[in-house]
PDB file of C-alpha atoms in Angstrom:
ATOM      1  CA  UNK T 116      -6.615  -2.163 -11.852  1.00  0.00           C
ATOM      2  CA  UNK T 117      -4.243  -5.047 -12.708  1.00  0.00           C
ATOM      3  CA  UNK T 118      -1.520  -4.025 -15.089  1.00  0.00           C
ATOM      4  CA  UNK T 119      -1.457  -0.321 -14.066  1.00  0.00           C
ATOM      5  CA  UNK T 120       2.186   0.922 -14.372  1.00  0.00           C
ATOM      6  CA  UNK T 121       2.289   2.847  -9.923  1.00  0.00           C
ATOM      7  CA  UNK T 122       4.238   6.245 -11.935  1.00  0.00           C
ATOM      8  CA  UNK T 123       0.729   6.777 -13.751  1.00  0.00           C
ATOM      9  CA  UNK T 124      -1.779   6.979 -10.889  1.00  0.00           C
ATOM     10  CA  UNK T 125      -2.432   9.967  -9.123  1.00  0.00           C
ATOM     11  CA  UNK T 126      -4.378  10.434  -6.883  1.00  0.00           C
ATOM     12  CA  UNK T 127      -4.684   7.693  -5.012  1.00  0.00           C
ATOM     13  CA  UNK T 128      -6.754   8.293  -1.481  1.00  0.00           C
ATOM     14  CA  UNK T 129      -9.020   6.803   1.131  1.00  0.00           C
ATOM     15  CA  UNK T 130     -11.318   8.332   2.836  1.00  0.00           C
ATOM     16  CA  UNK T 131     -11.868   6.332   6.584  1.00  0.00           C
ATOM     17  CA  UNK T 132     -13.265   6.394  10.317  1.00  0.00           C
ATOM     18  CA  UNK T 133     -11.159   5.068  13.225  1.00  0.00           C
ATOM     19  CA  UNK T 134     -13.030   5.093  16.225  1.00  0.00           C
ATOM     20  CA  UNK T 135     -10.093   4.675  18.580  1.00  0.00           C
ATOM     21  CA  UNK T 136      -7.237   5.344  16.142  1.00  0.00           C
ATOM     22  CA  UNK T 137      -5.073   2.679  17.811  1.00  0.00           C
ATOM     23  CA  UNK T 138      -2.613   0.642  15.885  1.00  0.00           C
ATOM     24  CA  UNK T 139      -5.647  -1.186  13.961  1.00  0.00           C
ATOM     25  CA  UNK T 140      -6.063   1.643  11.723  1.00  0.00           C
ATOM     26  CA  UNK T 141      -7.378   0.802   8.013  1.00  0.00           C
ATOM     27  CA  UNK T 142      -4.545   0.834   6.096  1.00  0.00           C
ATOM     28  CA  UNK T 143      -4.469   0.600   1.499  1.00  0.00           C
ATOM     29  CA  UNK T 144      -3.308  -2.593   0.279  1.00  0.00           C
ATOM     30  CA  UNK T 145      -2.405  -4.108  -3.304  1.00  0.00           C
ATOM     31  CA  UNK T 146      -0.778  -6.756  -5.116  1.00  0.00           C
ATOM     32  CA  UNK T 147       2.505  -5.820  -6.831  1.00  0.00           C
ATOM     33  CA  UNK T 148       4.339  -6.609  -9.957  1.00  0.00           C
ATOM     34  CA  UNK T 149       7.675  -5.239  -9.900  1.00  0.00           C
ATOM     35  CA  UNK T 150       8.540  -6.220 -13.532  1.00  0.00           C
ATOM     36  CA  UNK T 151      12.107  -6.833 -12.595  1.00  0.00           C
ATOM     37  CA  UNK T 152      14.932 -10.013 -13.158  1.00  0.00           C
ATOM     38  CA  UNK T 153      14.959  -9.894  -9.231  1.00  0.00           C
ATOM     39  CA  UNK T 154      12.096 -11.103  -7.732  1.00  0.00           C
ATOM     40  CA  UNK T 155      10.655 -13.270 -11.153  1.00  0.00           C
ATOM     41  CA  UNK T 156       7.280 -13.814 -12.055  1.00  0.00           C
ATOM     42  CA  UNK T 157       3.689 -13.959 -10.249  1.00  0.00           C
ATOM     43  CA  UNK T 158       2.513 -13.236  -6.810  1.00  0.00           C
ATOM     44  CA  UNK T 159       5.599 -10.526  -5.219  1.00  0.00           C
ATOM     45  CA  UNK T 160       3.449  -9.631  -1.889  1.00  0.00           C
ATOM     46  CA  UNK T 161       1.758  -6.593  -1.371  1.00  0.00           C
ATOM     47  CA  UNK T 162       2.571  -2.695  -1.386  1.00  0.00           C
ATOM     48  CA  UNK T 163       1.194  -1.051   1.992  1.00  0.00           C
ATOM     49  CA  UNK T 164       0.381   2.257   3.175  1.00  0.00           C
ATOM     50  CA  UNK T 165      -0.812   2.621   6.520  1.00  0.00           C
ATOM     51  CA  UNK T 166      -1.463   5.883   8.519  1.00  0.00           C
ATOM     52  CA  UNK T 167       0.494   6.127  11.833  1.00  0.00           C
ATOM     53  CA  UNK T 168       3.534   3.857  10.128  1.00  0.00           C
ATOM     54  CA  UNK T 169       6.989   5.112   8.378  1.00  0.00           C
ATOM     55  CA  UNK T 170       6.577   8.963   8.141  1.00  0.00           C
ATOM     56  CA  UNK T 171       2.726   8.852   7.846  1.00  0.00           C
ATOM     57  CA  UNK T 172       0.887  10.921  10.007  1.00  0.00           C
ATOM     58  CA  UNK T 173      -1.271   8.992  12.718  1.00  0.00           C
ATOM     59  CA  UNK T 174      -5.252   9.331  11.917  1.00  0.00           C
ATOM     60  CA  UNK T 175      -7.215  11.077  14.700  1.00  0.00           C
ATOM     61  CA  UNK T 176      -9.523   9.185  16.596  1.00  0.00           C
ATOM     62  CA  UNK T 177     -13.003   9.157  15.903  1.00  0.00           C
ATOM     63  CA  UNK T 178     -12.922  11.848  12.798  1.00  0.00           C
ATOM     64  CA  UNK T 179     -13.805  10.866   9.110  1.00  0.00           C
ATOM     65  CA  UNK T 180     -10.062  11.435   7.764  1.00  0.00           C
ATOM     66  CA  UNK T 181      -9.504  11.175   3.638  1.00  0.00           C
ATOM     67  CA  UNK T 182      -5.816   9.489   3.580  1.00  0.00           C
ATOM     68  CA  UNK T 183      -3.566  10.355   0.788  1.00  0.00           C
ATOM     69  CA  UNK T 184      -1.855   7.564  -0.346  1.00  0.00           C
ATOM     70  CA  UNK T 185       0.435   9.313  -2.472  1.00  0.00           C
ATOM     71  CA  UNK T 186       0.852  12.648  -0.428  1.00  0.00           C
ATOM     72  CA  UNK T 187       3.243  14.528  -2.896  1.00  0.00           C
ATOM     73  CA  UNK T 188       5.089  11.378  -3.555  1.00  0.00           C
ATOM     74  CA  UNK T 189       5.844  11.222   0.344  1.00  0.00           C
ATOM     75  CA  UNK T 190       3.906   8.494   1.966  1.00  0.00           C
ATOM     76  CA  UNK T 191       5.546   5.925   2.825  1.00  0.00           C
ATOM     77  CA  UNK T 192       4.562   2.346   2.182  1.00  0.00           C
ATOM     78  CA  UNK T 193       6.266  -0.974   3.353  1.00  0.00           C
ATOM     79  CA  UNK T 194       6.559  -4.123   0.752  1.00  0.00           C
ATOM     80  CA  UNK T 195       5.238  -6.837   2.700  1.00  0.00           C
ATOM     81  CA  UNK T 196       8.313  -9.417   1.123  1.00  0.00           C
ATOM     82  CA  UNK T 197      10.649  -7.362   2.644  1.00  0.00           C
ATOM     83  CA  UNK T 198      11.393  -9.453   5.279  1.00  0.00           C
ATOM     84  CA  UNK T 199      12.227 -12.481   2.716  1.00  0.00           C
ATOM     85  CA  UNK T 200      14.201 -10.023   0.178  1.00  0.00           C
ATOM     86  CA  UNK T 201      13.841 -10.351  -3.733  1.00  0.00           C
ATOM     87  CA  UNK T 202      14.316 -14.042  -3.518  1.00  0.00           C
ATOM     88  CA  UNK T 203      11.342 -14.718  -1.677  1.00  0.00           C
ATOM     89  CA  UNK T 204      13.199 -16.855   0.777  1.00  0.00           C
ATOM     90  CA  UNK T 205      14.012 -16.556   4.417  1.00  0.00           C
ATOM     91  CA  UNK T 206      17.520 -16.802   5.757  1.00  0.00           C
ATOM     92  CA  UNK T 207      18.859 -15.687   1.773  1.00  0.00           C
ATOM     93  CA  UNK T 208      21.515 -12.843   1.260  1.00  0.00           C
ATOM     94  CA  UNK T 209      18.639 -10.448   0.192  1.00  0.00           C
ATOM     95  CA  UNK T 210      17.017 -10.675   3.612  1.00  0.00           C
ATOM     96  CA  UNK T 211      15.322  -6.803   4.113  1.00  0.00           C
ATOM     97  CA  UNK T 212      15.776  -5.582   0.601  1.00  0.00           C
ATOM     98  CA  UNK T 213      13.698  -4.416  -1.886  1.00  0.00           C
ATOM     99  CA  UNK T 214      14.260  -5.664  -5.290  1.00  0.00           C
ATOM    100  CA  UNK T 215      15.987  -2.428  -5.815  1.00  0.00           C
ATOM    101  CA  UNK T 216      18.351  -3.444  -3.204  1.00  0.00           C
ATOM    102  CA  UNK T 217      17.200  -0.798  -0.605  1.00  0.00           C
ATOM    103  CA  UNK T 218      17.477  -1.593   2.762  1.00  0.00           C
ATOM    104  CA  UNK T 219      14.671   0.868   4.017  1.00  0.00           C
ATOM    105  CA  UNK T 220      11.844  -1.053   5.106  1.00  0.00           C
ATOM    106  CA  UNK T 221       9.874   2.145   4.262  1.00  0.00           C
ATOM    107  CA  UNK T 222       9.977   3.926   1.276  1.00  0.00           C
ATOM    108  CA  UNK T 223       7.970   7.030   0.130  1.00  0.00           C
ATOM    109  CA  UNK T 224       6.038   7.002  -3.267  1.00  0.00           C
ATOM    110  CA  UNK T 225       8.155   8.801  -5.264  1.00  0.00           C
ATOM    111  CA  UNK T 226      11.062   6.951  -4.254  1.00  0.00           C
ATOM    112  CA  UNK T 227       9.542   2.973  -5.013  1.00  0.00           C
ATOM    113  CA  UNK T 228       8.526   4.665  -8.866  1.00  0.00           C
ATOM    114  CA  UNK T 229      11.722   6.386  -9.423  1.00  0.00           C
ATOM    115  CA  UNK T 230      13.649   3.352  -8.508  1.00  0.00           C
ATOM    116  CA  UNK T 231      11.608   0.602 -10.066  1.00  0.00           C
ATOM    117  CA  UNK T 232       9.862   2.412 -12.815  1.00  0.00           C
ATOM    118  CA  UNK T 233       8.154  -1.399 -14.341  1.00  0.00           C
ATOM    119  CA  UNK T 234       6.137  -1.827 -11.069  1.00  0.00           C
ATOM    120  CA  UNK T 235       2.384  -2.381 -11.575  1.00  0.00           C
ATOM    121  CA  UNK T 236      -0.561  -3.713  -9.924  1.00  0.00           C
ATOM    122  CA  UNK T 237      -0.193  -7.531 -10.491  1.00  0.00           C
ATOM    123  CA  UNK T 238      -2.016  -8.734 -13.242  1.00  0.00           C
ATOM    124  CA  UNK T 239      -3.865 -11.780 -13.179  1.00  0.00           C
ATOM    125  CA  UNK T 240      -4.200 -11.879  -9.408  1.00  0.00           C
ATOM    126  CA  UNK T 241      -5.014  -8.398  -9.135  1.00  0.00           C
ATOM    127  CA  UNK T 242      -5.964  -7.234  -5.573  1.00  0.00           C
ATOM    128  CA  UNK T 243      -6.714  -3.678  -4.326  1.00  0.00           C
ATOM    129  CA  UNK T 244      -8.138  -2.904  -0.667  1.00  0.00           C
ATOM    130  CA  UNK T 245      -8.221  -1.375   2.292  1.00  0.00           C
ATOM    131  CA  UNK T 246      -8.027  -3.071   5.376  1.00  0.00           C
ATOM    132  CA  UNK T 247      -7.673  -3.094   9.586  1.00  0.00           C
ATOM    133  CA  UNK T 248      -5.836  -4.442  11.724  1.00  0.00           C
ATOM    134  CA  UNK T 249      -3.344  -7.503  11.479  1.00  0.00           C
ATOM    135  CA  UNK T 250      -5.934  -9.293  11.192  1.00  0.00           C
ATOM    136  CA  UNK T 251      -7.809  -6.891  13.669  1.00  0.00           C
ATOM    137  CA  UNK T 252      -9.111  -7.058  16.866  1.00  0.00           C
ATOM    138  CA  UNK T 253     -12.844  -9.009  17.581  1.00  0.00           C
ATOM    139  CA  UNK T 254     -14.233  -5.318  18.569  1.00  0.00           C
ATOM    140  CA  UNK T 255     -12.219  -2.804  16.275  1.00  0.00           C
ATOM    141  CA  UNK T 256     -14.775  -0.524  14.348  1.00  0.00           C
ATOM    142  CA  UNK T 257     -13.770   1.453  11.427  1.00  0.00           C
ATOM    143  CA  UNK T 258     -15.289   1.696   8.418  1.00  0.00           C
ATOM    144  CA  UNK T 259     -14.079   3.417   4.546  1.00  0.00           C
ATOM    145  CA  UNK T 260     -16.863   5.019   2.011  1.00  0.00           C
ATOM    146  CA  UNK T 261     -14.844   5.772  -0.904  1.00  0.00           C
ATOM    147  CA  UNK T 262     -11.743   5.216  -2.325  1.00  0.00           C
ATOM    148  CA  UNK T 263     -10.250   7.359  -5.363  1.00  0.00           C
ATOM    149  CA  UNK T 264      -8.068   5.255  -7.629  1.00  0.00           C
ATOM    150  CA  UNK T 265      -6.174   7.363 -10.317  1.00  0.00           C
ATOM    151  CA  UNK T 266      -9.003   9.850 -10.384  1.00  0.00           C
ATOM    152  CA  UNK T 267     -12.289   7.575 -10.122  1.00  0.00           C
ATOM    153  CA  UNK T 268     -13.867   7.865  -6.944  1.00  0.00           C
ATOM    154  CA  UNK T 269     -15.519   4.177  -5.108  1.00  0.00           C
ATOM    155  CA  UNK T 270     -18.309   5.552  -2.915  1.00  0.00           C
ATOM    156  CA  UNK T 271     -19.422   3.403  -0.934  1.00  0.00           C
ATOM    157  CA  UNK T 272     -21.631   5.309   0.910  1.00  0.00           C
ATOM    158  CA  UNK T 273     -21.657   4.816   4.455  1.00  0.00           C
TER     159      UNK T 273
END
């Protein structure tokens, strides 16, 4: 996936099972490249979308639930550098910004394309996933069997 330009995919989902849909939930995770004279070159942190967060709806418990990632252009994900701003440094000016300059820590789909347009999946270091928890509880059980990534389908058959 490395390289892909974010305004080109659609759809982008996740089908998953939460058995207690508590704040563990599998969430969609992925390098990012935001192409811009703010943040520089290489590793930028990860774009995150994770039910129950921002304006995403919460997944019910126990229930195989397909998550769209994109949802219209109105999920909203979270830039896990936000904290640290474009420069990458804590206790900088830029301190919960976006490389935009937003101060939202969430931002919906269409509004992270429309404002940086040049963000991709990071290429070399790609990474795409879906994962629980923060790093998750010992007994958290949830599971994923398929993702669809810009209209081809991962089953992973569960």
């Amino acid at each position: 996936f490395g390289g892909t330009l974010l305004n080109t995919i659609s759809p982008l989902n996740f089908r998953v099972y939460d058995a207690t849909a508590d704040g563990d939930t599998p969430f969609l995770q992925f390098n990012v490249d935001f192409a811009t004279s703010t943040v520089g070159v290489g590793y930028q942190g990860r774009l995150t979308m994770q039910p129950g967060t921002g304006s995403n709806a919460a997944l019910a418990a126990a229930t195989w639930t397909t998550v769209d990632a994109i949802n219209g252009g109105n999920a909203s994900w979270t830039w896990s550098k936000f904290a640290v701003g474009p420069n990458l440094v804590a206790g900088g000016g830029d301190d919960n910004t976006w490389p935009d300059g937003n101060t939202n820590e969430y931002r919906t789909w269409n509004d992270i394309i429309t404002s940086i347009p040049t963000a991709k999946l990071l290429t070399p270091g790609t990474f795409f996933g879906v994962r629980t928890g923060q790093p998750g509880p010992a007994g958290a059980t949830n599971f994923v069997s398929s993702i669809n990534f810009d209209g081809t389908v991962y089953n992973f058959e569960i």
